[in-house]
Structures are given as structure tokens and as C-alpha cells.
Amino acid sequence: MGWLRVAVRGLVLGGLTYGCLLLLLLLRLVERPLFGLNRPLTPWITQFVCRSAFFILGMRFTTRGTPMAERGAVVANHVSWLDIFTLNAPQRIYFVSKSEVAGWPAIGWLARATGTVFIQRKGSEALAQKNLFEARLRAGHKLLFFPEGTSTDGLRVLPFKSTLFAAFFADGLDRILSVQPVSLVYRGPQGEDPRFYGWWGDMGFAPHLLKVLAARRQGSVEVVFHPPVRVADFPDRKALAAHCEAAVRSAFPG
């Protein structure tokens, strides 16, 4: 029965995802020359797919709080590849991800098509990345950062790295941008390890995907939107990072 669930869920989810990806790419042929960096149409396709994913998996999805309307960025804890669906479902955002993800099978294609910003972990690339962030933020894109720098087991929040927050203070951006902390709270299926949805360390993608698809009972995920804050209200990137980390941690017990 586990393999039957894998086959049915996998085929339906894969068909929906890549069918809509084809539609998105065709629509971008019109959207790009007309609107440039702005994407007024294609994010609706992304949201539809991500919302549908939880119905297909049989996984309960809830939100608390409201996605901000202000221009700016979103920062969240990082648990799993499922975060792609979890964070896109309730809002229109663009992920910031390490450059290696662009080459991953399946996920890399989706990431590129949906406007993910890829960064390299090299000091020599810092200025170019800052300029890229600024361009996207000024275009009105809400960028999604994972300040922990890696994924976890979902039961804890690692210290936030303040480096990526520096882009929010560049060239007057602090006067126009806000940042919204978001907590992702995954709960494993009843009777399973509470870390069921966590994907961290050297875990392989394929085994974890198969485990989630095969689960007879699914758990849930809650997205907690904390109040957004104005960048200008903080003296520097470290103070802003510390505030966002505390907000994200507040959704977890202990």
C-alpha cells in the first residue's frame, strides 16, 4: 500500500507541478517582455500548485497571522524541501537559495522558473549579490531568506546569520523596506517521529520524498506570520537579525 500511495500521489503531484510549470514558462514568454522583472501573472500559478500539493499529500495546512502588504522581505526557519510549497502557498514570494540548488534535478528547474535568486558562498561575490538583492527588492519582489543557512530537524531554530540582512540597509533601502519573520511549525503524523518532515544534514532527497509520499497518515504544518517590522527602526543588520530570530523562535515551545 505504501508503494501504491507513492505512485498515486507522485504521479498526481508531478503531473500537476510540471504541467503548470509548462504553462508558467509559456506565460513568461509574454510576461517578461511586457513587465520585465515584475511578474503580475505567473505567481498565481505557483500558488495554485503549492496549495494543491497539501491536498494531494493529505497533509493539513494552516496559517496564523497575515502576510504583509508592505514592500520588503520575509525571513523564516528552514526545515525541508517542503518549505517550497509551504511558503509559496499563502503568499507571493521569491526564494533566495544557494547556487547549488539550481543544478538539482527537478527542484532546480522549478526554482529557476519561479524566479529564485541564486547566491554563491564566496566573499568575492558579496557586492554582486548585494546589487542583485537591491534590484529585486526595488522591483517590489518579496525575497524569502533562510537566515539559519541550513535546514534543521524542525524542532529547533538555529542562530540567524546577519550577513544577508545587510542588503536591507543599502543605499536608502532601509527607509522603504519592511521585514516579516515567519515560523514554519511541522508536526509529524500521529505515532511517528516528531522530526518526520525534517530534512537536514546528509539526508538524501529521494528517500525523504518517498517517505513523505508513502505515509499512510500525514501530519500538518502551520505557517505563523509575525508582525512585520520597518528596517529603519533598527540601528544595524545584527539588531534586525536578532529581532527576527526571537520572533521565529517564539512559535516553538521552550
mmCIF file of C-alpha atoms in Angstrom:
data_model
loop_
_atom_site.group_PDB
_atom_site.id
_atom_site.type_symbol
_atom_site.label_atom_id
_atom_site.label_comp_id
_atom_site.label_asym_id
_atom_site.label_seq_id
_atom_site.Cartn_x
_atom_site.Cartn_y
_atom_site.Cartn_z
ATOM 1 C CA MET A 1 0.000 0.000 0.000
ATOM 2 C CA GLY A 2 2.919 2.320 0.665
ATOM 3 C CA TRP A 3 4.156 1.959 -2.897
ATOM 4 C CA LEU A 4 0.620 2.464 -4.207
ATOM 5 C CA ARG A 5 0.417 5.757 -2.302
ATOM 6 C CA VAL A 6 3.822 6.738 -3.694
ATOM 7 C CA ALA A 7 2.657 6.007 -7.234
ATOM 8 C CA VAL A 8 -0.697 7.776 -6.988
ATOM 9 C CA ARG A 9 0.481 10.819 -5.053
ATOM 10 C CA GLY A 10 3.699 11.081 -7.025
ATOM 11 C CA LEU A 11 2.003 10.921 -10.411
ATOM 12 C CA VAL A 12 -0.703 13.407 -9.488
ATOM 13 C CA LEU A 13 1.675 15.853 -7.806
ATOM 14 C CA GLY A 14 4.301 15.502 -10.534
ATOM 15 C CA GLY A 15 1.750 15.882 -13.317
ATOM 16 C CA LEU A 16 0.226 18.964 -11.741
ATOM 17 C CA THR A 17 3.600 20.538 -10.945
ATOM 18 C CA TYR A 18 5.241 20.054 -14.326
ATOM 19 C CA GLY A 19 2.064 20.657 -16.295
ATOM 20 C CA CYS A 20 1.679 24.008 -14.581
ATOM 21 C CA LEU A 21 5.418 24.644 -14.992
ATOM 22 C CA LEU A 22 4.990 24.358 -18.747
ATOM 23 C CA LEU A 23 2.062 26.790 -18.589
ATOM 24 C CA LEU A 24 4.167 29.167 -16.466
ATOM 25 C CA LEU A 25 7.073 29.101 -18.912
ATOM 26 C CA LEU A 26 4.768 29.813 -21.847
ATOM 27 C CA LEU A 27 3.168 32.697 -19.977
ATOM 28 C CA ARG A 28 6.619 34.103 -19.131
ATOM 29 C CA LEU A 29 7.252 34.496 -22.860
ATOM 30 C CA VAL A 30 4.581 37.184 -22.801
ATOM 31 C CA GLU A 31 5.090 38.422 -19.254
ATOM 32 C CA ARG A 32 8.846 39.056 -19.486
ATOM 33 C CA PRO A 33 8.874 41.494 -22.454
ATOM 34 C CA LEU A 34 5.833 43.344 -21.133
ATOM 35 C CA PHE A 35 6.751 43.640 -17.447
ATOM 36 C CA GLY A 36 10.487 42.879 -17.131
ATOM 37 C CA LEU A 37 11.360 41.903 -13.550
ATOM 38 C CA ASN A 38 7.759 42.245 -12.440
ATOM 39 C CA ARG A 39 5.649 39.091 -12.542
ATOM 40 C CA PRO A 40 1.975 40.053 -12.191
ATOM 41 C CA LEU A 41 0.617 36.763 -13.596
ATOM 42 C CA THR A 42 2.830 33.714 -13.119
ATOM 43 C CA PRO A 43 2.981 33.747 -9.285
ATOM 44 C CA TRP A 44 -0.710 32.810 -9.249
ATOM 45 C CA ILE A 45 0.202 29.545 -10.968
ATOM 46 C CA THR A 46 2.897 28.872 -8.363
ATOM 47 C CA GLN A 47 0.455 29.475 -5.514
ATOM 48 C CA PHE A 48 -2.143 27.182 -7.059
ATOM 49 C CA VAL A 49 0.334 24.310 -7.355
ATOM 50 C CA CYS A 50 1.646 24.761 -3.812
ATOM 51 C CA ARG A 51 -1.805 24.899 -2.258
ATOM 52 C CA SER A 52 -2.859 21.828 -4.215
ATOM 53 C CA ALA A 53 0.215 19.893 -3.049
ATOM 54 C CA PHE A 54 -1.066 19.651 0.513
ATOM 55 C CA PHE A 55 -4.451 18.379 -0.662
ATOM 56 C CA ILE A 56 -2.727 15.724 -2.777
ATOM 57 C CA LEU A 57 -0.486 14.639 0.116
ATOM 58 C CA GLY A 58 -3.375 14.666 2.592
ATOM 59 C CA MET A 59 -1.363 16.978 4.825
ATOM 60 C CA ARG A 60 -3.107 19.625 6.927
ATOM 61 C CA PHE A 61 -2.011 23.175 6.152
ATOM 62 C CA THR A 62 -2.917 26.152 8.336
ATOM 63 C CA THR A 63 -1.797 29.740 8.769
ATOM 64 C CA ARG A 64 -1.775 32.170 11.651
ATOM 65 C CA GLY A 65 -1.358 35.882 11.114
ATOM 66 C CA THR A 66 -1.315 37.702 7.789
ATOM 67 C CA PRO A 67 1.314 38.055 5.044
ATOM 68 C CA MET A 68 2.497 41.644 4.988
ATOM 69 C CA ALA A 69 1.330 44.064 2.308
ATOM 70 C CA GLU A 70 4.413 46.265 2.665
ATOM 71 C CA ARG A 71 7.380 46.121 0.309
ATOM 72 C CA GLY A 72 10.268 44.103 1.687
ATOM 73 C CA ALA A 73 11.488 40.636 2.590
ATOM 74 C CA VAL A 74 10.418 37.540 4.518
ATOM 75 C CA VAL A 75 12.721 35.513 6.785
ATOM 76 C CA ALA A 76 11.860 32.021 8.036
ATOM 77 C CA ASN A 77 13.320 28.935 9.663
ATOM 78 C CA HIS A 78 14.278 26.188 7.221
ATOM 79 C CA VAL A 79 13.115 22.601 7.722
ATOM 80 C CA SER A 80 12.662 20.745 4.461
ATOM 81 C CA TRP A 81 12.228 20.778 0.691
ATOM 82 C CA LEU A 82 8.546 21.009 1.647
ATOM 83 C CA ASP A 83 9.224 24.636 2.614
ATOM 84 C CA ILE A 84 8.984 25.487 -1.096
ATOM 85 C CA PHE A 85 5.303 24.523 -1.061
ATOM 86 C CA THR A 86 4.654 25.720 2.479
ATOM 87 C CA LEU A 87 5.898 29.271 1.965
ATOM 88 C CA ASN A 88 4.582 29.778 -1.567
ATOM 89 C CA ALA A 89 1.056 28.584 -0.800
ATOM 90 C CA PRO A 90 -0.153 31.594 1.250
ATOM 91 C CA GLN A 91 1.840 34.428 -0.372
ATOM 92 C CA ARG A 92 3.736 35.643 -3.432
ATOM 93 C CA ILE A 93 7.471 35.411 -2.727
ATOM 94 C CA TYR A 94 10.799 34.676 -4.393
ATOM 95 C CA PHE A 95 13.299 32.412 -2.652
ATOM 96 C CA VAL A 96 16.945 33.235 -2.079
ATOM 97 C CA SER A 97 18.903 29.977 -2.323
ATOM 98 C CA LYS A 98 22.450 28.689 -2.582
ATOM 99 C CA SER A 99 23.675 28.349 -6.164
ATOM 100 C CA GLU A 100 23.989 24.546 -5.905
ATOM 101 C CA VAL A 101 20.195 24.203 -5.846
ATOM 102 C CA ALA A 102 19.995 25.419 -9.457
ATOM 103 C CA GLY A 103 21.624 22.160 -10.566
ATOM 104 C CA TRP A 104 19.457 19.789 -8.535
ATOM 105 C CA PRO A 105 17.185 17.509 -10.583
ATOM 106 C CA ALA A 106 13.512 18.522 -10.525
ATOM 107 C CA ILE A 107 13.833 21.107 -7.733
ATOM 108 C CA GLY A 108 16.387 23.177 -9.640
ATOM 109 C CA TRP A 109 14.135 23.517 -12.666
ATOM 110 C CA LEU A 110 11.232 24.647 -10.529
ATOM 111 C CA ALA A 111 13.389 27.101 -8.611
ATOM 112 C CA ARG A 112 14.718 28.769 -11.753
ATOM 113 C CA ALA A 113 11.294 29.002 -13.384
ATOM 114 C CA THR A 114 9.667 30.594 -10.343
ATOM 115 C CA GLY A 115 12.262 33.370 -10.051
ATOM 116 C CA THR A 116 14.529 32.096 -7.268
ATOM 117 C CA VAL A 117 17.604 34.262 -6.599
ATOM 118 C CA PHE A 118 20.723 32.086 -6.501
ATOM 119 C CA ILE A 119 23.741 33.170 -4.466
ATOM 120 C CA GLN A 120 27.294 31.862 -4.187
ATOM 121 C CA ARG A 121 29.032 31.475 -0.846
ATOM 122 C CA LYS A 122 32.095 33.437 -1.878
ATOM 123 C CA GLY A 123 33.326 36.703 -0.406
ATOM 124 C CA SER A 124 34.230 37.891 -3.903
ATOM 125 C CA GLU A 125 30.552 37.668 -4.894
ATOM 126 C CA ALA A 126 29.254 39.745 -1.981
ATOM 127 C CA LEU A 127 28.958 43.046 -3.888
ATOM 128 C CA ALA A 128 27.290 41.455 -6.921
ATOM 129 C CA GLN A 129 24.811 39.641 -4.681
ATOM 130 C CA LYS A 130 24.012 42.819 -2.764
ATOM 131 C CA ASN A 131 23.318 44.611 -6.060
ATOM 132 C CA LEU A 132 21.108 41.753 -7.206
ATOM 133 C CA PHE A 133 19.115 41.833 -3.956
ATOM 134 C CA GLU A 134 18.673 45.583 -4.282
ATOM 135 C CA ALA A 135 17.406 45.302 -7.853
ATOM 136 C CA ARG A 136 14.836 42.664 -6.943
ATOM 137 C CA LEU A 137 13.709 44.484 -3.778
ATOM 138 C CA ARG A 138 13.345 47.771 -5.648
ATOM 139 C CA ALA A 139 11.263 45.935 -8.267
ATOM 140 C CA GLY A 140 8.801 45.113 -5.486
ATOM 141 C CA HIS A 141 9.716 41.433 -5.128
ATOM 142 C CA LYS A 142 9.341 39.944 -1.665
ATOM 143 C CA LEU A 143 12.505 37.906 -1.200
ATOM 144 C CA LEU A 144 12.456 34.920 1.140
ATOM 145 C CA PHE A 145 15.634 34.331 3.135
ATOM 146 C CA PHE A 146 16.588 31.394 5.356
ATOM 147 C CA PRO A 147 18.976 33.128 7.808
ATOM 148 C CA GLU A 148 19.915 29.873 9.563
ATOM 149 C CA GLY A 149 21.943 28.991 6.479
ATOM 150 C CA THR A 150 20.855 25.328 6.521
ATOM 151 C CA SER A 151 17.823 23.145 7.198
ATOM 152 C CA THR A 152 17.068 21.538 10.571
ATOM 153 C CA ASP A 153 15.018 18.761 12.130
ATOM 154 C CA GLY A 154 12.097 21.164 12.527
ATOM 155 C CA LEU A 155 12.110 21.117 16.331
ATOM 156 C CA ARG A 156 14.576 23.947 16.832
ATOM 157 C CA VAL A 157 15.714 27.230 15.318
ATOM 158 C CA LEU A 158 19.417 27.787 14.703
ATOM 159 C CA PRO A 159 21.074 31.193 15.274
ATOM 160 C CA PHE A 160 20.375 33.610 12.428
ATOM 161 C CA LYS A 161 23.320 34.747 10.324
ATOM 162 C CA SER A 162 23.128 38.519 9.955
ATOM 163 C CA THR A 163 25.123 38.781 6.706
ATOM 164 C CA LEU A 164 22.140 38.639 4.349
ATOM 165 C CA PHE A 165 20.365 41.372 6.329
ATOM 166 C CA ALA A 166 22.999 43.866 5.171
ATOM 167 C CA ALA A 167 21.259 44.281 1.796
ATOM 168 C CA PHE A 168 18.245 45.827 3.540
ATOM 169 C CA PHE A 169 20.357 48.756 4.754
ATOM 170 C CA ALA A 170 21.988 49.627 1.420
ATOM 171 C CA ASP A 171 21.504 52.920 -0.423
ATOM 172 C CA GLY A 172 18.394 54.083 1.408
ATOM 173 C CA LEU A 173 16.513 50.789 1.164
ATOM 174 C CA ASP A 174 16.098 50.794 4.941
ATOM 175 C CA ARG A 175 13.712 53.760 4.607
ATOM 176 C CA ILE A 176 11.284 51.908 2.342
ATOM 177 C CA LEU A 177 11.551 48.231 3.303
ATOM 178 C CA SER A 178 9.947 46.051 5.955
ATOM 179 C CA VAL A 179 10.865 42.532 7.051
ATOM 180 C CA GLN A 180 8.387 39.891 8.215
ATOM 181 C CA PRO A 181 9.548 36.954 10.362
ATOM 182 C CA VAL A 182 7.721 33.686 9.646
ATOM 183 C CA SER A 183 7.770 30.438 11.647
ATOM 184 C CA LEU A 184 7.275 27.053 9.984
ATOM 185 C CA VAL A 185 5.950 24.563 12.520
ATOM 186 C CA TYR A 186 5.782 20.995 11.192
ATOM 187 C CA ARG A 187 4.082 18.253 13.181
ATOM 188 C CA GLY A 188 4.740 14.630 12.244
ATOM 189 C CA PRO A 189 1.992 12.053 11.677
ATOM 190 C CA GLN A 190 0.475 10.588 14.817
ATOM 191 C CA GLY A 191 2.754 7.909 16.258
ATOM 192 C CA GLU A 192 5.718 8.925 14.078
ATOM 193 C CA ASP A 193 8.956 10.699 14.947
ATOM 194 C CA PRO A 194 8.183 14.414 15.503
ATOM 195 C CA ARG A 195 11.095 15.126 13.132
ATOM 196 C CA PHE A 196 9.280 13.266 10.335
ATOM 197 C CA TYR A 197 9.275 16.207 7.914
ATOM 198 C CA GLY A 198 12.750 17.463 8.794
ATOM 199 C CA TRP A 199 15.333 17.113 6.035
ATOM 200 C CA TRP A 200 18.802 18.012 7.188
ATOM 201 C CA GLY A 201 22.457 17.043 7.210
ATOM 202 C CA ASP A 202 23.362 14.449 4.582
ATOM 203 C CA MET A 203 19.835 13.053 4.158
ATOM 204 C CA GLY A 204 19.099 12.125 0.555
ATOM 205 C CA PHE A 205 16.264 13.884 -1.237
ATOM 206 C CA ALA A 206 14.793 10.781 -2.926
ATOM 207 C CA PRO A 207 14.443 8.647 0.252
ATOM 208 C CA HIS A 208 12.842 11.541 2.126
ATOM 209 C CA LEU A 209 10.443 12.250 -0.731
ATOM 210 C CA LEU A 210 9.424 8.586 -0.887
ATOM 211 C CA LYS A 211 8.860 8.513 2.875
ATOM 212 C CA VAL A 212 6.518 11.511 2.708
ATOM 213 C CA LEU A 213 4.631 10.181 -0.313
ATOM 214 C CA ALA A 214 4.223 6.723 1.252
ATOM 215 C CA ALA A 215 2.923 7.855 4.642
ATOM 216 C CA ARG A 216 -0.469 6.317 5.467
ATOM 217 C CA ARG A 217 -1.240 9.165 7.799
ATOM 218 C CA GLN A 218 0.117 12.630 7.277
ATOM 219 C CA GLY A 219 0.849 15.297 9.844
ATOM 220 C CA SER A 220 0.490 19.040 9.469
ATOM 221 C CA VAL A 221 2.304 22.301 9.010
ATOM 222 C CA GLU A 222 1.414 25.693 10.420
ATOM 223 C CA VAL A 223 2.771 28.930 8.952
ATOM 224 C CA VAL A 224 2.941 31.675 11.574
ATOM 225 C CA PHE A 225 3.192 35.218 10.202
ATOM 226 C CA HIS A 226 4.646 37.544 12.827
ATOM 227 C CA PRO A 227 4.152 41.330 12.675
ATOM 228 C CA PRO A 228 6.416 42.924 10.065
ATOM 229 C CA VAL A 229 8.973 45.489 11.210
ATOM 230 C CA ARG A 230 10.446 48.501 9.436
ATOM 231 C CA VAL A 231 14.133 48.149 8.668
ATOM 232 C CA ALA A 232 14.636 51.815 9.527
ATOM 233 C CA ASP A 233 13.638 51.107 13.147
ATOM 234 C CA PHE A 234 16.834 49.097 13.721
ATOM 235 C CA PRO A 235 20.366 50.520 14.046
ATOM 236 C CA ASP A 236 22.074 47.753 12.072
ATOM 237 C CA ARG A 237 21.764 44.289 10.500
ATOM 238 C CA LYS A 238 22.681 42.462 13.710
ATOM 239 C CA ALA A 239 19.869 44.081 15.680
ATOM 240 C CA LEU A 240 17.366 43.292 12.924
ATOM 241 C CA ALA A 241 18.573 39.676 12.667
ATOM 242 C CA ALA A 242 18.295 39.227 16.453
ATOM 243 C CA HIS A 243 14.718 40.546 16.484
ATOM 244 C CA CYS A 244 13.650 38.275 13.620
ATOM 245 C CA GLU A 245 15.281 35.235 15.221
ATOM 246 C CA ALA A 246 13.468 35.863 18.509
ATOM 247 C CA ALA A 247 10.134 36.246 16.677
ATOM 248 C CA VAL A 248 10.574 32.978 14.754
ATOM 249 C CA ARG A 249 11.621 31.140 17.934
ATOM 250 C CA SER A 250 8.513 32.375 19.780
ATOM 251 C CA ALA A 251 6.303 29.905 17.865
ATOM 252 C CA PHE A 252 8.200 26.914 19.277
ATOM 253 C CA PRO A 253 7.806 25.502 22.800
ATOM 254 C CA GLY A 254 10.632 26.171 25.234
#
